[in-house]
JSON list of C-alpha atoms in Angstrom, two decimals:
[
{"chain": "A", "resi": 1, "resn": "UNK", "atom": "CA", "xyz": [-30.32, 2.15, -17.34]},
{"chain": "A", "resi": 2, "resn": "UNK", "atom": "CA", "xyz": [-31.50, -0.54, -20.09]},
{"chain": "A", "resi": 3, "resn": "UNK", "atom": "CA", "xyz": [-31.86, -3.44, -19.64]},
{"chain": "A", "resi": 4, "resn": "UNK", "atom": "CA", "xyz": [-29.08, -4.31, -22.27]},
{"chain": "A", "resi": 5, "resn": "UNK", "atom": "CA", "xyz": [-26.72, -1.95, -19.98]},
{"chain": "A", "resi": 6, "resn": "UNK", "atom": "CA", "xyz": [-27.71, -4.02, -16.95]},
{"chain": "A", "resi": 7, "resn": "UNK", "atom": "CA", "xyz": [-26.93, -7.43, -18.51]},
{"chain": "A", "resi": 8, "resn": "UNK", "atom": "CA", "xyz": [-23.68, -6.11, -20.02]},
{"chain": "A", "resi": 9, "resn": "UNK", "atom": "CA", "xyz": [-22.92, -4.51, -16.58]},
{"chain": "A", "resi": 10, "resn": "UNK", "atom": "CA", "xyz": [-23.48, -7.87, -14.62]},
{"chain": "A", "resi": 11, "resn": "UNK", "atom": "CA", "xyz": [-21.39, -9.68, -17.19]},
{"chain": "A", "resi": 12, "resn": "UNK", "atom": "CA", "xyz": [-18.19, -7.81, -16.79]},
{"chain": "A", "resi": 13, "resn": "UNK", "atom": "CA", "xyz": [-18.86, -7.78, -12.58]},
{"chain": "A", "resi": 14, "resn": "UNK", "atom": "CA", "xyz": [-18.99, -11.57, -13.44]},
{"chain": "A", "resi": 15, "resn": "UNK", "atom": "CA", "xyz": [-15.92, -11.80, -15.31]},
{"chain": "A", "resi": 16, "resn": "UNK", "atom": "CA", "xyz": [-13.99, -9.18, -12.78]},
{"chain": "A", "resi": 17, "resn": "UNK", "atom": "CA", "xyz": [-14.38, -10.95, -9.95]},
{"chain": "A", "resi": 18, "resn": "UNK", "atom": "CA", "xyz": [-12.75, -14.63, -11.81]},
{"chain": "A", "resi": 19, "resn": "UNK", "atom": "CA", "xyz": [-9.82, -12.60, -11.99]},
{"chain": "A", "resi": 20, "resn": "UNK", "atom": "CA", "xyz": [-9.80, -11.44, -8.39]},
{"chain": "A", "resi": 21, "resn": "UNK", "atom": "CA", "xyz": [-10.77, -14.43, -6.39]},
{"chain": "A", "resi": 22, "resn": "UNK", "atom": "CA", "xyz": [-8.01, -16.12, -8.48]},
{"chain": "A", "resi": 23, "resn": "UNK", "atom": "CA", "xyz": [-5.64, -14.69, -6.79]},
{"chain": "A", "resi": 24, "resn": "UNK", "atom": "CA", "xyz": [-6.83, -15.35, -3.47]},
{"chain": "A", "resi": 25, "resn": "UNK", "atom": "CA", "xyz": [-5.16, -18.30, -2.09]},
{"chain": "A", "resi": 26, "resn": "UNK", "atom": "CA", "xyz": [-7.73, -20.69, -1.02]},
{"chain": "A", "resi": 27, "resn": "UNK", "atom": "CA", "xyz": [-6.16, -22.78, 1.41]},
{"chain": "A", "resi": 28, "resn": "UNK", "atom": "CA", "xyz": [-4.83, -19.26, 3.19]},
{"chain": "A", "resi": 29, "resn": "UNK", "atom": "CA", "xyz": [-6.86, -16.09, 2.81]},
{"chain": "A", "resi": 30, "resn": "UNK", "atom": "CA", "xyz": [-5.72, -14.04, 5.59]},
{"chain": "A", "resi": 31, "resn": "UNK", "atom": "CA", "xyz": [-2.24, -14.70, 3.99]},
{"chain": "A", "resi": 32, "resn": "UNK", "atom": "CA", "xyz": [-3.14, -13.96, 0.82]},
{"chain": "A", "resi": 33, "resn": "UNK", "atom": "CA", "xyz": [-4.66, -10.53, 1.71]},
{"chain": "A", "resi": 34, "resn": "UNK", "atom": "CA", "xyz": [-1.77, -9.41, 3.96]},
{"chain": "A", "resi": 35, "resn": "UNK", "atom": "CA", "xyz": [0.70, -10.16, 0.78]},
{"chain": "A", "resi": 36, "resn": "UNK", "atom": "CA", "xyz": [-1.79, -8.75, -1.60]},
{"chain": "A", "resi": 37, "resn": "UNK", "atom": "CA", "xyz": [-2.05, -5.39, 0.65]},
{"chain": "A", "resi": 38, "resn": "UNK", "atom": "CA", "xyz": [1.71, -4.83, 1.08]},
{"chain": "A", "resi": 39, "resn": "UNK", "atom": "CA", "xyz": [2.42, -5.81, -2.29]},
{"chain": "A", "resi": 40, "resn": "UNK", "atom": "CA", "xyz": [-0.07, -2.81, -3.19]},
{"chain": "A", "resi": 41, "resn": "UNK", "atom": "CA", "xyz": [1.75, -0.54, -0.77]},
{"chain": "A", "resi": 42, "resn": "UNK", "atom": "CA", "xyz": [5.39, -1.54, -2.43]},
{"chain": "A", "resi": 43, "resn": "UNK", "atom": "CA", "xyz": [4.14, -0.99, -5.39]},
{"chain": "A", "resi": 44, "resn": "UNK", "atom": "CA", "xyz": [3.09, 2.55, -4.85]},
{"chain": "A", "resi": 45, "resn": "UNK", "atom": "CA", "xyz": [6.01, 3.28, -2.67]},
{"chain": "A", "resi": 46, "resn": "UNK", "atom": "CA", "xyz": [8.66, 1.84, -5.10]},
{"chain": "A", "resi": 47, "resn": "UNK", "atom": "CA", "xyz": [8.24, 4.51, -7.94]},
{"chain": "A", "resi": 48, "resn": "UNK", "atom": "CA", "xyz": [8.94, 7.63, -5.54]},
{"chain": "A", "resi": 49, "resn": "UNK", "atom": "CA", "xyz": [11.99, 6.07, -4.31]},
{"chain": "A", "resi": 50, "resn": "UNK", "atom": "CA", "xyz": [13.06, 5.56, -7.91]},
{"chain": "A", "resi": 51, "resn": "UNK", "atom": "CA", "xyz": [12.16, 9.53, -7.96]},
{"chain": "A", "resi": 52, "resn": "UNK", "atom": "CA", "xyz": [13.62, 10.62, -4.77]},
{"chain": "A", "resi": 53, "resn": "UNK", "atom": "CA", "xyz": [17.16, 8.54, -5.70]},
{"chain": "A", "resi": 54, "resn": "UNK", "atom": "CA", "xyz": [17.22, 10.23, -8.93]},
{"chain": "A", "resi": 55, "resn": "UNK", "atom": "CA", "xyz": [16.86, 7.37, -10.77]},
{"chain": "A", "resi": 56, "resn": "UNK", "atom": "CA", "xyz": [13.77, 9.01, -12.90]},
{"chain": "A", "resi": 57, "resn": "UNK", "atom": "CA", "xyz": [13.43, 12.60, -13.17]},
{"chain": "A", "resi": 58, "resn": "UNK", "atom": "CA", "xyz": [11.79, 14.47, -10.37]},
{"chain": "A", "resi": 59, "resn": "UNK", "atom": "CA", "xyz": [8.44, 15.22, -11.05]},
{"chain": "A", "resi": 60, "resn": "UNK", "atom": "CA", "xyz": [6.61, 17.00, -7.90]},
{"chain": "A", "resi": 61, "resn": "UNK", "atom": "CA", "xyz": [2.62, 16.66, -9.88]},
{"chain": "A", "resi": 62, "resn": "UNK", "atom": "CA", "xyz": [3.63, 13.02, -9.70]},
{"chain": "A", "resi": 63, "resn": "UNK", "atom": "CA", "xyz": [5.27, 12.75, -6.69]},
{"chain": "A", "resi": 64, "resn": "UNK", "atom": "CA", "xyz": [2.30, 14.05, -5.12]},
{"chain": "A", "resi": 65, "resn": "UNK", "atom": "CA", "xyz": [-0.48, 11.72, -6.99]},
{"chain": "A", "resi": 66, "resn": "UNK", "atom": "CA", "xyz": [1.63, 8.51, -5.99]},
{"chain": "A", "resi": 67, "resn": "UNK", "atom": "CA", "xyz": [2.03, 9.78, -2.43]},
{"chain": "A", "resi": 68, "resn": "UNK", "atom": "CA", "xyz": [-1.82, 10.41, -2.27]},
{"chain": "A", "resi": 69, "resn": "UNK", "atom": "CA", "xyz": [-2.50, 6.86, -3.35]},
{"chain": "A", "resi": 70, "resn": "UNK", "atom": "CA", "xyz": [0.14, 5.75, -0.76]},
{"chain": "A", "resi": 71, "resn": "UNK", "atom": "CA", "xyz": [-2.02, 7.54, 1.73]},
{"chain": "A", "resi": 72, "resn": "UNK", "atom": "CA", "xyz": [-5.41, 6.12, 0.59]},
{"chain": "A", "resi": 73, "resn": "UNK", "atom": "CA", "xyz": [-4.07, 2.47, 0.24]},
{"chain": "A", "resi": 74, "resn": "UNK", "atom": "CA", "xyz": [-2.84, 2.64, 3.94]},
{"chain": "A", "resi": 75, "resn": "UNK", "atom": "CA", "xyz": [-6.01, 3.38, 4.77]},
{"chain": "A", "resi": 76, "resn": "UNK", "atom": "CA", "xyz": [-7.18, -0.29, 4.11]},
{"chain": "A", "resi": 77, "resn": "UNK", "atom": "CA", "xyz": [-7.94, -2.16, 7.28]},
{"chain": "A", "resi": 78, "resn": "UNK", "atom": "CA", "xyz": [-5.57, -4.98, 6.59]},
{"chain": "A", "resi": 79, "resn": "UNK", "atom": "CA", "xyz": [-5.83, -5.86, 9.87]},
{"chain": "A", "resi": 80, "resn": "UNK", "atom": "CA", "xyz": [-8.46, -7.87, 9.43]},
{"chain": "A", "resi": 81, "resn": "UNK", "atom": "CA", "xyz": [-5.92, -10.36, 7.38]},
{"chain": "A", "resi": 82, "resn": "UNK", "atom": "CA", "xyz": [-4.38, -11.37, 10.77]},
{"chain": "A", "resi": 83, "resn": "UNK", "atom": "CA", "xyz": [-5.28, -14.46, 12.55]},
{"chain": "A", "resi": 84, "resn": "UNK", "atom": "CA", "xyz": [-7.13, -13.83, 16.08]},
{"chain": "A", "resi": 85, "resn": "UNK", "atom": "CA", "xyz": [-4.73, -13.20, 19.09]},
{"chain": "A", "resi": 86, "resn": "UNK", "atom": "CA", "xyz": [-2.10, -11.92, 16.78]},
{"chain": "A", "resi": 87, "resn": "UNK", "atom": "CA", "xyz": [-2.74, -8.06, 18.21]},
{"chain": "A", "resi": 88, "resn": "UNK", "atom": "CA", "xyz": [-0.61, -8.38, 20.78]},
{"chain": "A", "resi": 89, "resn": "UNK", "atom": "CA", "xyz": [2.81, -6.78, 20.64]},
{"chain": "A", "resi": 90, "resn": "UNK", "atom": "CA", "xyz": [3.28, -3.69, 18.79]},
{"chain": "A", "resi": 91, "resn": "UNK", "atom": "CA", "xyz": [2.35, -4.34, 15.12]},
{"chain": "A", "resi": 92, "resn": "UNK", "atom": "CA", "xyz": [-1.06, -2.45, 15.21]},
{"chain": "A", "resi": 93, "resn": "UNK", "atom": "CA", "xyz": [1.10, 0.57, 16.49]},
{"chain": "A", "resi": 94, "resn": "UNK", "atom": "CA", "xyz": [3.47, 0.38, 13.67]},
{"chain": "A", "resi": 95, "resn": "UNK", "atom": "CA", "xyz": [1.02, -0.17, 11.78]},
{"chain": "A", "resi": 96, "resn": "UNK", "atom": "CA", "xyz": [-0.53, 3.33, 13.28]},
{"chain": "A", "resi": 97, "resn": "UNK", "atom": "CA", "xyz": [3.17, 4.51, 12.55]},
{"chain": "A", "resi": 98, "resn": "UNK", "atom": "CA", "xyz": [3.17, 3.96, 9.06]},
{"chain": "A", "resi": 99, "resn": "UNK", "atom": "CA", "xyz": [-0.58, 5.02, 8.09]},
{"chain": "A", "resi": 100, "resn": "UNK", "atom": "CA", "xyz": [0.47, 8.51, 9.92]},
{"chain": "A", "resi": 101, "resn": "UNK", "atom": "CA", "xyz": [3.48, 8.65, 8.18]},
{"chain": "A", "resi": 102, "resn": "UNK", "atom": "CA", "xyz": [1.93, 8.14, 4.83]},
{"chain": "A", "resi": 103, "resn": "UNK", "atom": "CA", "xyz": [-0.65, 10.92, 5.65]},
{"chain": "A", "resi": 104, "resn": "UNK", "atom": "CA", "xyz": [2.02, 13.74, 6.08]},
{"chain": "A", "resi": 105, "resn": "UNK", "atom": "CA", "xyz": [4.08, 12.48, 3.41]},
{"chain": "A", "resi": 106, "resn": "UNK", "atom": "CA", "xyz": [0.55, 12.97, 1.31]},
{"chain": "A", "resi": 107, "resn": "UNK", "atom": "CA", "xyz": [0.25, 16.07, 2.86]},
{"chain": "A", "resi": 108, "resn": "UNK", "atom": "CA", "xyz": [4.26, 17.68, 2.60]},
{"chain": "A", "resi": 109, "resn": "UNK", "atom": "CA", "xyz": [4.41, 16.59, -1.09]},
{"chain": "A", "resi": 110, "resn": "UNK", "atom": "CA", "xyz": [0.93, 19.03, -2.29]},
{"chain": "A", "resi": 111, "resn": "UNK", "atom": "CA", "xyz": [3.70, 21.93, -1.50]},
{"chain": "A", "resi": 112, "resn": "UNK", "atom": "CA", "xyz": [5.82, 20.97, -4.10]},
{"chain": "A", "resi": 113, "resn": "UNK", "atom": "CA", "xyz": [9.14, 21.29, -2.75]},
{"chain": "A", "resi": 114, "resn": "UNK", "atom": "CA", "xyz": [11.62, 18.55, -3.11]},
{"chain": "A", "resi": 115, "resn": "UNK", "atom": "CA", "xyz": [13.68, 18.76, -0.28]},
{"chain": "A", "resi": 116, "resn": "UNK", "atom": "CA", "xyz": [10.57, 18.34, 2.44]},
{"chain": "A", "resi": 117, "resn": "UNK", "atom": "CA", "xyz": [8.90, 15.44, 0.18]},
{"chain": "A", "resi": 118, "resn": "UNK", "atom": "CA", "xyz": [12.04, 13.62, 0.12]},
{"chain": "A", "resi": 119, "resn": "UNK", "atom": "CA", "xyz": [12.51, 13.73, 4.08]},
{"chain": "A", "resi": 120, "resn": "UNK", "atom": "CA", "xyz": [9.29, 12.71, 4.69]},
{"chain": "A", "resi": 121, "resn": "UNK", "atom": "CA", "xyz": [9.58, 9.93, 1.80]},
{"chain": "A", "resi": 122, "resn": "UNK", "atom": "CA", "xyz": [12.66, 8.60, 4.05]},
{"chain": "A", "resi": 123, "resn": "UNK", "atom": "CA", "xyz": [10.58, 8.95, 7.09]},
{"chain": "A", "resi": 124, "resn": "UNK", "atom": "CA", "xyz": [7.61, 7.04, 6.05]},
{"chain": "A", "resi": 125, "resn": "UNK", "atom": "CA", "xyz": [9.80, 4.31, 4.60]},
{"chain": "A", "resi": 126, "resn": "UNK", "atom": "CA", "xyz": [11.15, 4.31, 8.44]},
{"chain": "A", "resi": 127, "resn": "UNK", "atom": "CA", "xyz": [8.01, 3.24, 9.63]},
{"chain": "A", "resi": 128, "resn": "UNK", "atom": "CA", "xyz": [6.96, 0.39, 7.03]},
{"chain": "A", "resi": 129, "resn": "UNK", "atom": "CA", "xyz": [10.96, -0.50, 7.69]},
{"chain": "A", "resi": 130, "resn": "UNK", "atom": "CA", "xyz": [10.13, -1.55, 11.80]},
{"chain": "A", "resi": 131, "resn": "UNK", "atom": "CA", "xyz": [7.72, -3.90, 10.59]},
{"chain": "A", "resi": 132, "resn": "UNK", "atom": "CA", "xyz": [10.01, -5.40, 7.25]},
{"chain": "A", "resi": 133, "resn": "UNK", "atom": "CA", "xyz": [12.84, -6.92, 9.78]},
{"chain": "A", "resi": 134, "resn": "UNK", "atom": "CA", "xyz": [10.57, -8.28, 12.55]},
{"chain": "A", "resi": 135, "resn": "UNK", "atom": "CA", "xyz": [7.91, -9.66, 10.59]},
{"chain": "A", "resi": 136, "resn": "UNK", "atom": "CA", "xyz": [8.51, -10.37, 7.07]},
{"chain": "A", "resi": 137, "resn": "UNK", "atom": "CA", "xyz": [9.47, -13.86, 5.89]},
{"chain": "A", "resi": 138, "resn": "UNK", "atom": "CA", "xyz": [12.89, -14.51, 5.39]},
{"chain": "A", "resi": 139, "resn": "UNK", "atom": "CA", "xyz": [12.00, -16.15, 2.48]},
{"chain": "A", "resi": 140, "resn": "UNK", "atom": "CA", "xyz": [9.45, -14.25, 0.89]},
{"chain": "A", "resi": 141, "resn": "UNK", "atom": "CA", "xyz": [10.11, -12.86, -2.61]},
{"chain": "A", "resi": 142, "resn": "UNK", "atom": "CA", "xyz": [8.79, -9.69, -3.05]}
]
């Protein structure tokens, strides 16, 4: 590598990570990933629903890309954006839930075949549904 290459390298790592600590809320961080994670997940999720309701044409090649980045995105340990003492209850189970859920629905929708993506689609968005009622701000705008 040159040392122009280097320079130009560190420049744009510079300038990258501006635009992601901008969005990290300073005055709550472990907020501000949780949000950040599930927004990720949501927006990943959101586009095969629009698929499996029809609403854009069904495309199994797709289908199957978005439900492998569904997969690899619940993969993120996001549980380090929850305060201390909040693993009690059953949220880290869900939380198990969902991530398993997401790895079959990964693994159904390589076959191809509408029918069994679509089921497991409805199953998966079971599991990140037990969390959305008990813990999600009333408020929050999503």
């Amino acid at each position: 590598m040159t040392n122009k290459s280097l320079v130009a390298m560190l420049a744009l790592l510079v300038l990258l990570s501006g635009a992601v600590s901008a969005h990290i809320e300073k005055t709550g961080p472990l907020q501000s990933l949780r949000q950040s994670y599930f927004a990720l997940l949501g927006m990943t999720f959101a586009p095969m629903g629009d698929m499996v309701k029809g609403k854009i044409e069904w495309d199994a090649t797709r289908f199957s890309s978005w439900a492998d980045d569904l997969h690899h995105a619940s993969q993120f340990h996001v549980e380090r954006g929850f305060a201390p003492g909040t693993e009690q209850g059953t949220t880290r189970a869900k939380l198990d839930d969902s991530r398993a859920a997401a790895a079959n629905l990964a693994e159904i929708a390589t076959e191809g075949d509408p029918a069994t993506s679509r089921e497991q689609f409805v199953a998966t968005g079971g599991t990140c549904k037990a969390c959305h009622h008990e813990y999600k701000s009333k408020d929050y705008l999503y």
